Amino acid sequence: MSLDPPGPARTPRPDAGPSRPILAVIAGAIALTQVPVAAAHETTATGGITSGHGVALALVGIAVLVGSALLKRTGRSSPTLALYGVFVGLSLTVLGTVLFEGLSPDPTYTARSMPFPRAWYQPLALSVGTAVAAGSVLVGRLRWPTRPRYALLGVLMGLWIAYPYLIPGSSDSHPLGYAIVLATPVAVAYVLWTDAGDALRAVLRDRVARRFGLGTAVVLLVFFFGVTGYLSFFPEEGAPHEVTVAVLPTIYQLVTWPTLEIALPHVPLFLAVSPGQLLILGTLSGLIGLNGALIARQWRAEQRAGFTEGTAGSAAVVGTCTCGCCGPLVAKIAGLAAGPAIAAPLYWLFVDPMSPLSALFVVGSLLLFAGSIVYSVSAVRNVDTSVTVSPSD
């Protein structure tokens, strides 16, 4: 996973060894995707793997992740080794979650289970979007009068929520919708570049932090693709057993995008990719990766400064990321655990693409992840005032 350019042979550094767990996780994930192929003729289309296996794998991953963090906190593990353990645990958790989501039955909901009529969506979207935009201007004016970019980003997020009902009848192809989606990653990047650019560049010069952040971003991108149904390693019942490659128009993230769909039933693999999807999911994954890099830098810098318990800021960042990442699974887990009576309202409120609250979830995740980066930069700077981590470590 090294980003360094090729060059003459060098003496291996002490940190080169722990990169093997990353390769092992990747190889294991690829091997698991091939299980249905090897066993499809003997047992079932999934080779005997069930959603329970996904849950068990996710629990093991959580145990590895938490255990690695605790070992670092108590000083029984070096921060670098703990980071590799956290990455392995995160990878196992994501893999188990994707298995659970792909193998669990998809519940169906009828219009009768809606908590309120769909006619309420329009006033709800307009009122929530207006409140977010107006609140951003007010808070920006009072709290950050010298940083108008915060208010502008909030206004953009308010437009995101209200947009589907601002232009009735043609919102799926209106230029304003494309402008909002394209402007979102640009606005987020501008805020980070202005308020955290110097710190992020210093963090990414640390090789271990850079690798950890990049690996985290890739793993979470796979997670988002998996839980949204745009990536699957399990054959769909009734689907034709032939290779399919097609470009179809799909409404995803406000407007219609050309979507490349690839179905390889003999692998098995299904993948759907669109520009809007890559922009938003890539932005979310990138923000989480930067949060991870900041945690890695802070852990390593604390060790150089002689600290072993300064993990409060890291816990806040991890909690923020957990809230944003687990949202897409809430309705399905509730449906399996408590039945459709409880899951249906959650689905119609937060998963239904027409619901303004589903847009609020995307907007809230972007703001939480970006805000946690700006907040975390101060902690990294405080540590860096007393210690400098060599970029070559």
Coordinates of C-alpha atoms in Angstrom, one line a residue:
M1 CA 0.0 0.0 0.0
S2 CA 3.1 2.2 -0.2
L3 CA 2.7 5.4 -2.1
D4 CA 6.4 5.9 -2.5
P5 CA 7.8 6.0 -6.0
P6 CA 10.0 3.1 -7.2
G7 CA 13.7 3.5 -6.6
P8 CA 16.9 1.6 -5.6
A9 CA 16.7 -1.1 -3.0
R10 CA 16.6 0.2 0.6
T11 CA 17.0 -1.4 4.0
P12 CA 13.5 -2.4 5.3
R13 CA 12.2 -0.1 8.0
P14 CA 10.8 -1.5 11.2
D15 CA 7.3 -0.6 10.1
A16 CA 7.4 -2.6 6.9
G17 CA 6.5 -5.9 8.6
P18 CA 3.0 -5.0 10.0
S19 CA 1.8 -4.3 6.4
R20 CA 1.4 -8.1 6.0
P21 CA -1.9 -8.2 7.9
I22 CA -3.4 -5.7 5.4
L23 CA -2.4 -8.0 2.5
A24 CA -3.8 -11.0 4.5
V25 CA -7.2 -9.3 5.0
I26 CA -7.4 -8.4 1.3
A27 CA -6.5 -12.0 0.3
G28 CA -9.0 -13.4 2.7
A29 CA -11.8 -11.1 1.4
I30 CA -11.0 -12.2 -2.2
A31 CA -11.0 -15.9 -1.1
L32 CA -14.4 -15.5 0.6
T33 CA -15.9 -14.1 -2.5
Q34 CA -14.8 -17.2 -4.4
V35 CA -16.5 -19.6 -1.9
P36 CA -19.9 -19.6 -3.7
V37 CA -18.1 -20.6 -7.0
A38 CA -16.3 -23.6 -5.5
A39 CA -19.4 -24.9 -3.6
A40 CA -22.2 -23.8 -5.8
H41 CA -22.7 -27.2 -7.3
E42 CA -22.5 -29.0 -3.9
T43 CA -24.7 -27.0 -1.6
T44 CA -26.3 -23.7 -2.2
A45 CA -25.6 -20.6 -4.3
T46 CA -23.7 -19.1 -1.3
G47 CA -21.7 -22.2 -0.5
G48 CA -23.3 -22.6 2.9
I49 CA -22.5 -19.1 4.1
T50 CA -25.4 -17.4 6.0
S51 CA -26.1 -14.0 7.5
G52 CA -25.1 -15.5 10.8
H53 CA -21.5 -16.0 9.6
G54 CA -21.5 -12.3 8.7
V55 CA -22.6 -11.3 12.2
A56 CA -19.9 -13.6 13.7
L57 CA -17.2 -12.1 11.5
A58 CA -18.3 -8.6 12.3
L59 CA -18.2 -9.3 16.0
V60 CA -14.7 -10.8 15.7
G61 CA -13.7 -7.6 13.8
I62 CA -15.1 -5.4 16.5
A63 CA -13.3 -7.4 19.2
V64 CA -10.0 -7.0 17.3
L65 CA -10.6 -3.3 16.8
V66 CA -11.5 -2.6 20.4
G67 CA -8.8 -4.9 21.7
S68 CA -6.1 -3.1 19.6
A69 CA -7.3 0.3 20.9
L70 CA -7.3 -0.9 24.5
L71 CA -3.8 -2.4 24.2
K72 CA -2.5 0.9 22.9
R73 CA -4.3 2.8 25.6
T74 CA -2.7 0.7 28.4
G75 CA 0.7 0.9 26.8
R76 CA 0.9 -2.8 26.0
S77 CA 1.2 -2.2 22.3
S78 CA 3.0 0.4 20.2
P79 CA 0.7 2.8 18.4
T80 CA 1.9 1.6 15.0
L81 CA 1.1 -2.0 15.8
A82 CA -2.2 -1.0 17.3
L83 CA -3.1 0.9 14.1
Y84 CA -2.5 -2.2 12.0
G85 CA -4.7 -4.2 14.5
V86 CA -7.4 -1.5 14.2
F87 CA -7.3 -1.7 10.4
V88 CA -7.6 -5.5 10.5
G89 CA -10.5 -5.3 12.9
L90 CA -12.2 -2.6 10.7
S91 CA -11.7 -4.8 7.6
L92 CA -13.2 -7.8 9.2
T93 CA -16.1 -5.8 10.6
V94 CA -16.9 -4.3 7.1
L95 CA -16.6 -7.7 5.5
G96 CA -18.9 -9.3 8.0
T97 CA -21.4 -6.4 7.6
V98 CA -21.4 -6.7 3.8
L99 CA -22.0 -10.5 4.2
F100 CA -24.8 -9.9 6.6
E101 CA -26.5 -7.3 4.4
G102 CA -26.1 -9.4 1.2
L103 CA -27.4 -12.6 2.8
S104 CA -30.2 -11.2 4.9
P105 CA -33.7 -11.3 3.3
D106 CA -34.7 -7.9 1.9
P107 CA -38.0 -6.8 3.7
T108 CA -40.8 -5.3 1.6
Y109 CA -42.9 -2.4 2.8
T110 CA -46.2 -1.3 1.5
A111 CA -47.6 2.2 1.4
R112 CA -49.9 1.3 4.3
S113 CA -46.9 1.1 6.6
M114 CA -45.9 4.7 6.0
P115 CA -45.9 6.7 9.2
F116 CA -47.6 9.6 7.3
P117 CA -48.8 10.3 3.8
R118 CA -46.1 10.9 1.1
A119 CA -47.8 14.2 0.5
W120 CA -46.1 15.4 3.6
Y121 CA -42.7 15.0 2.0
Q122 CA -42.9 18.3 0.1
P123 CA -43.6 20.6 3.1
L124 CA -41.3 18.6 5.3
A125 CA -38.4 18.9 2.7
L126 CA -39.0 22.6 2.2
S127 CA -39.2 23.4 5.9
V128 CA -36.2 21.3 6.9
G129 CA -34.1 22.6 4.0
T130 CA -35.0 26.2 4.8
A131 CA -34.3 25.6 8.5
V132 CA -30.9 24.2 7.7
A133 CA -30.0 27.0 5.4
A134 CA -31.3 29.8 7.7
G135 CA -29.8 28.2 10.7
S136 CA -26.4 27.9 9.0
V137 CA -26.5 31.6 8.2
L138 CA -27.5 32.6 11.7
V139 CA -25.0 30.3 13.5
G140 CA -22.2 31.3 11.0
R141 CA -22.9 34.9 11.6
L142 CA -22.8 34.6 15.4
R143 CA -20.3 31.8 15.9
W144 CA -17.9 32.2 13.0
P145 CA -18.3 35.7 11.6
T146 CA -14.9 35.6 10.0
R147 CA -15.5 32.2 8.2
P148 CA -18.5 32.7 5.9
R149 CA -17.6 29.5 4.1
Y150 CA -19.3 27.6 7.0
A151 CA -22.6 29.4 6.3
L152 CA -22.3 28.9 2.6
L153 CA -21.7 25.2 3.1
G154 CA -24.8 25.0 5.3
V155 CA -26.9 26.8 2.7
L156 CA -25.7 24.3 0.1
M157 CA -26.7 21.5 2.3
G158 CA -30.1 23.1 2.9
L159 CA -30.6 23.3 -0.9
W160 CA -29.7 19.6 -1.1
I161 CA -32.6 18.7 1.2
A162 CA -35.2 21.0 -0.4
Y163 CA -34.1 20.6 -4.1
P164 CA -36.3 17.7 -5.1
Y165 CA -39.4 19.8 -4.3
L166 CA -38.1 23.1 -5.5
I167 CA -38.5 22.2 -9.2
P168 CA -41.5 19.9 -9.5
G169 CA -41.7 17.6 -12.5
S170 CA -38.1 18.0 -13.8
S171 CA -35.9 17.9 -10.7
D172 CA -34.2 14.6 -11.9
S173 CA -32.6 16.4 -14.9
H174 CA -32.4 20.1 -13.9
P175 CA -29.0 21.8 -14.1
L176 CA -29.4 23.0 -10.5
G177 CA -29.5 19.5 -9.2
Y178 CA -26.2 18.6 -11.0
A179 CA -24.7 21.9 -9.8
I180 CA -25.6 21.0 -6.1
V181 CA -24.1 17.6 -6.3
L182 CA -20.9 18.8 -8.1
A183 CA -20.5 21.7 -5.8
T184 CA -20.8 19.6 -2.6
P185 CA -17.3 17.9 -2.7
V186 CA -15.8 21.2 -3.9
A187 CA -17.2 23.1 -1.0
V188 CA -16.2 20.5 1.5
A189 CA -12.7 20.4 0.1
Y190 CA -12.4 24.2 0.2
V191 CA -13.3 24.3 3.9
L192 CA -10.8 21.6 4.7
W193 CA -8.1 23.2 2.6
T194 CA -8.6 26.5 4.2
D195 CA -9.0 25.4 7.9
A196 CA -7.0 22.2 8.0
G197 CA -4.8 22.1 4.9
D198 CA -1.5 22.6 6.6
A199 CA -2.2 20.1 9.3
L200 CA -3.5 17.5 6.9
R201 CA -0.4 17.8 4.7
A202 CA 1.8 17.3 7.7
V203 CA -0.2 14.3 8.8
L204 CA 0.0 12.7 5.3
R205 CA 3.8 13.0 5.3
D206 CA 3.7 10.4 8.1
R207 CA 3.9 7.1 6.1
V208 CA 2.0 5.0 8.7
A209 CA -0.8 7.6 9.0
R210 CA -1.0 7.9 5.3
R211 CA -1.3 4.2 4.8
F212 CA -3.9 3.9 7.6
G213 CA -6.0 6.7 6.2
L214 CA -5.9 5.4 2.6
G215 CA -6.7 1.8 3.7
T216 CA -9.6 3.0 5.9
A217 CA -11.0 5.1 3.0
V218 CA -10.9 2.1 0.6
V219 CA -12.5 -0.3 3.1
L220 CA -15.3 2.2 3.9
L221 CA -15.9 2.8 0.2
V222 CA -16.4 -0.9 -0.2
F223 CA -18.7 -0.8 2.8
F224 CA -20.8 2.0 1.3
F225 CA -21.0 0.2 -2.1
G226 CA -22.0 -3.0 -0.3
V227 CA -24.8 -1.7 2.0
T228 CA -26.4 0.4 -0.7
G229 CA -26.6 -2.6 -3.1
Y230 CA -24.3 -1.3 -5.7
L231 CA -21.7 -4.1 -5.0
S232 CA -22.6 -7.7 -4.4
F233 CA -20.8 -11.0 -4.4
F234 CA -23.9 -13.1 -4.2
P235 CA -26.1 -14.2 -7.1
E236 CA -29.6 -12.9 -7.3
E237 CA -32.3 -15.5 -7.6
G238 CA -33.9 -15.5 -11.1
A239 CA -31.1 -13.5 -12.7
P240 CA -29.9 -14.7 -16.1
H241 CA -26.6 -16.6 -16.0
E242 CA -24.8 -14.5 -18.6
V243 CA -22.3 -11.7 -18.5
T244 CA -24.1 -8.4 -18.6
V245 CA -22.6 -5.0 -19.2
A246 CA -24.9 -2.0 -19.7
V247 CA -25.2 1.7 -19.2
L248 CA -28.6 2.7 -17.8
P249 CA -29.9 6.1 -16.5
T250 CA -30.4 5.9 -12.8
I251 CA -31.6 8.5 -10.3
Y252 CA -29.1 8.6 -7.5
Q253 CA -28.1 11.6 -5.5
L254 CA -30.8 14.1 -6.6
V255 CA -30.6 13.7 -10.4
T256 CA -30.2 11.1 -13.2
W257 CA -26.7 9.8 -13.9
P258 CA -25.5 7.3 -16.5
T259 CA -24.8 4.1 -14.5
L260 CA -22.5 1.4 -15.6
E261 CA -23.8 -2.0 -14.5
I262 CA -21.6 -5.1 -14.6
A263 CA -23.0 -8.5 -13.8
L264 CA -20.7 -11.5 -13.8
P265 CA -22.8 -14.4 -12.5
H266 CA -20.0 -17.0 -12.7
V267 CA -17.7 -15.0 -10.3
P268 CA -20.3 -14.0 -8.9
L269 CA -20.1 -10.2 -9.0
F270 CA -22.5 -7.3 -9.5
L271 CA -21.2 -3.7 -9.6
A272 CA -23.0 -0.5 -10.5
V273 CA -21.0 2.8 -10.8
S274 CA -22.2 6.3 -11.6
P275 CA -20.5 9.7 -11.4
G276 CA -22.9 11.0 -8.7
Q277 CA -22.4 7.9 -6.7
L278 CA -18.6 8.1 -6.9
L279 CA -18.7 11.8 -6.0
I280 CA -20.7 11.4 -2.8
L281 CA -19.6 8.0 -1.6
G282 CA -16.0 8.9 -2.5
T283 CA -16.3 12.2 -0.5
L284 CA -17.7 10.3 2.5
S285 CA -15.0 7.7 2.4
G286 CA -12.3 10.2 1.9
L287 CA -13.5 12.2 4.9
I288 CA -13.4 9.1 7.0
G289 CA -10.0 8.2 5.7
L290 CA -8.7 11.7 6.7
N291 CA -10.2 11.2 10.2
G292 CA -8.4 7.9 10.4
A293 CA -5.1 9.5 9.3
L294 CA -5.5 12.2 12.0
I295 CA -6.1 9.5 14.7
A296 CA -3.0 7.6 13.5
R297 CA -0.8 10.7 13.6
Q298 CA -2.1 11.7 17.1
W299 CA -1.4 8.2 18.5
R300 CA 2.1 8.1 17.1
A301 CA 2.8 11.7 18.2
E302 CA 1.5 11.0 21.7
Q303 CA 4.0 8.1 22.0
R304 CA 6.9 10.3 21.1
A305 CA 5.7 12.8 23.7
G306 CA 5.4 10.2 26.4
F307 CA 1.6 10.0 26.6
T308 CA -0.4 6.7 26.6
E309 CA -4.0 7.7 27.5
G310 CA -4.8 10.6 25.2
T311 CA -7.6 8.8 23.3
A312 CA -10.6 11.0 24.1
G313 CA -10.4 12.9 20.9
S314 CA -10.0 9.7 18.9
A315 CA -13.0 8.2 20.6
A316 CA -15.1 11.2 19.6
V317 CA -14.0 10.9 16.0
V318 CA -14.7 7.1 15.9
G319 CA -18.1 7.7 17.4
T320 CA -18.9 10.3 14.8
C321 CA -17.9 8.0 12.0
T322 CA -19.8 5.1 13.5
C323 CA -23.0 7.1 13.5
G324 CA -22.6 8.0 9.9
C325 CA -21.7 4.6 8.7
C326 CA -24.3 2.5 10.5
G327 CA -27.3 4.4 9.3
P328 CA -28.0 2.4 6.1
L329 CA -28.3 -0.8 8.2
V330 CA -30.7 0.4 10.8
A331 CA -34.0 -0.5 9.0
K332 CA -32.9 -4.0 8.0
I333 CA -31.5 -4.9 11.5
A334 CA -34.7 -3.5 13.1
G335 CA -36.8 -5.5 10.7
L336 CA -35.0 -8.8 11.5
A337 CA -34.9 -8.2 15.2
A338 CA -38.2 -6.5 16.0
G339 CA -40.4 -7.1 12.9
P340 CA -41.7 -4.9 10.1
A341 CA -44.0 -2.9 12.5
I342 CA -40.9 -1.1 13.9
A343 CA -38.7 -1.3 10.8
A344 CA -41.3 0.2 8.4
P345 CA -41.3 3.7 9.8
L346 CA -37.5 3.7 9.9
Y347 CA -37.4 2.7 6.3
W348 CA -39.9 5.3 5.1
L349 CA -38.2 8.1 7.1
F350 CA -34.5 7.4 6.5
V351 CA -34.1 4.9 3.6
D352 CA -36.9 5.8 1.1
P353 CA -35.0 7.9 -1.6
M354 CA -38.0 10.2 -1.8
S355 CA -37.9 11.0 1.9
P356 CA -36.2 14.4 2.8
L357 CA -34.8 12.7 6.0
S358 CA -32.8 10.4 3.9
A359 CA -31.2 13.4 2.3
L360 CA -30.7 14.9 5.7
F361 CA -28.8 11.7 6.6
V362 CA -26.3 12.2 3.7
V363 CA -26.0 15.9 4.5
G364 CA -25.5 15.3 8.2
S365 CA -22.8 12.7 7.5
L366 CA -20.9 15.1 5.3
L367 CA -21.0 17.9 7.9
L368 CA -20.1 15.5 10.8
F369 CA -17.1 14.0 9.0
A370 CA -15.8 17.4 7.8
G371 CA -16.5 19.0 11.2
S372 CA -14.6 16.2 13.0
I373 CA -11.6 16.8 10.8
V374 CA -11.5 20.5 11.6
Y375 CA -12.0 19.8 15.3
S376 CA -9.4 17.1 15.4
V377 CA -6.7 19.3 13.7
S378 CA -6.5 21.4 16.9
A379 CA -5.6 18.2 19.0
V380 CA -3.0 17.2 16.5
R381 CA -1.5 20.7 16.5
N382 CA -1.4 20.7 20.3
V383 CA 0.6 17.4 20.3
D384 CA 2.9 18.5 17.5
T385 CA 4.0 21.6 19.5
S386 CA 6.0 19.3 21.8
V387 CA 7.0 16.5 19.3
T388 CA 7.6 16.1 15.7
V389 CA 7.0 12.7 13.9
S390 CA 9.6 12.1 11.2
P391 CA 7.9 11.6 7.8
S392 CA 10.1 8.6 7.1
D393 CA 8.8 6.6 10.1

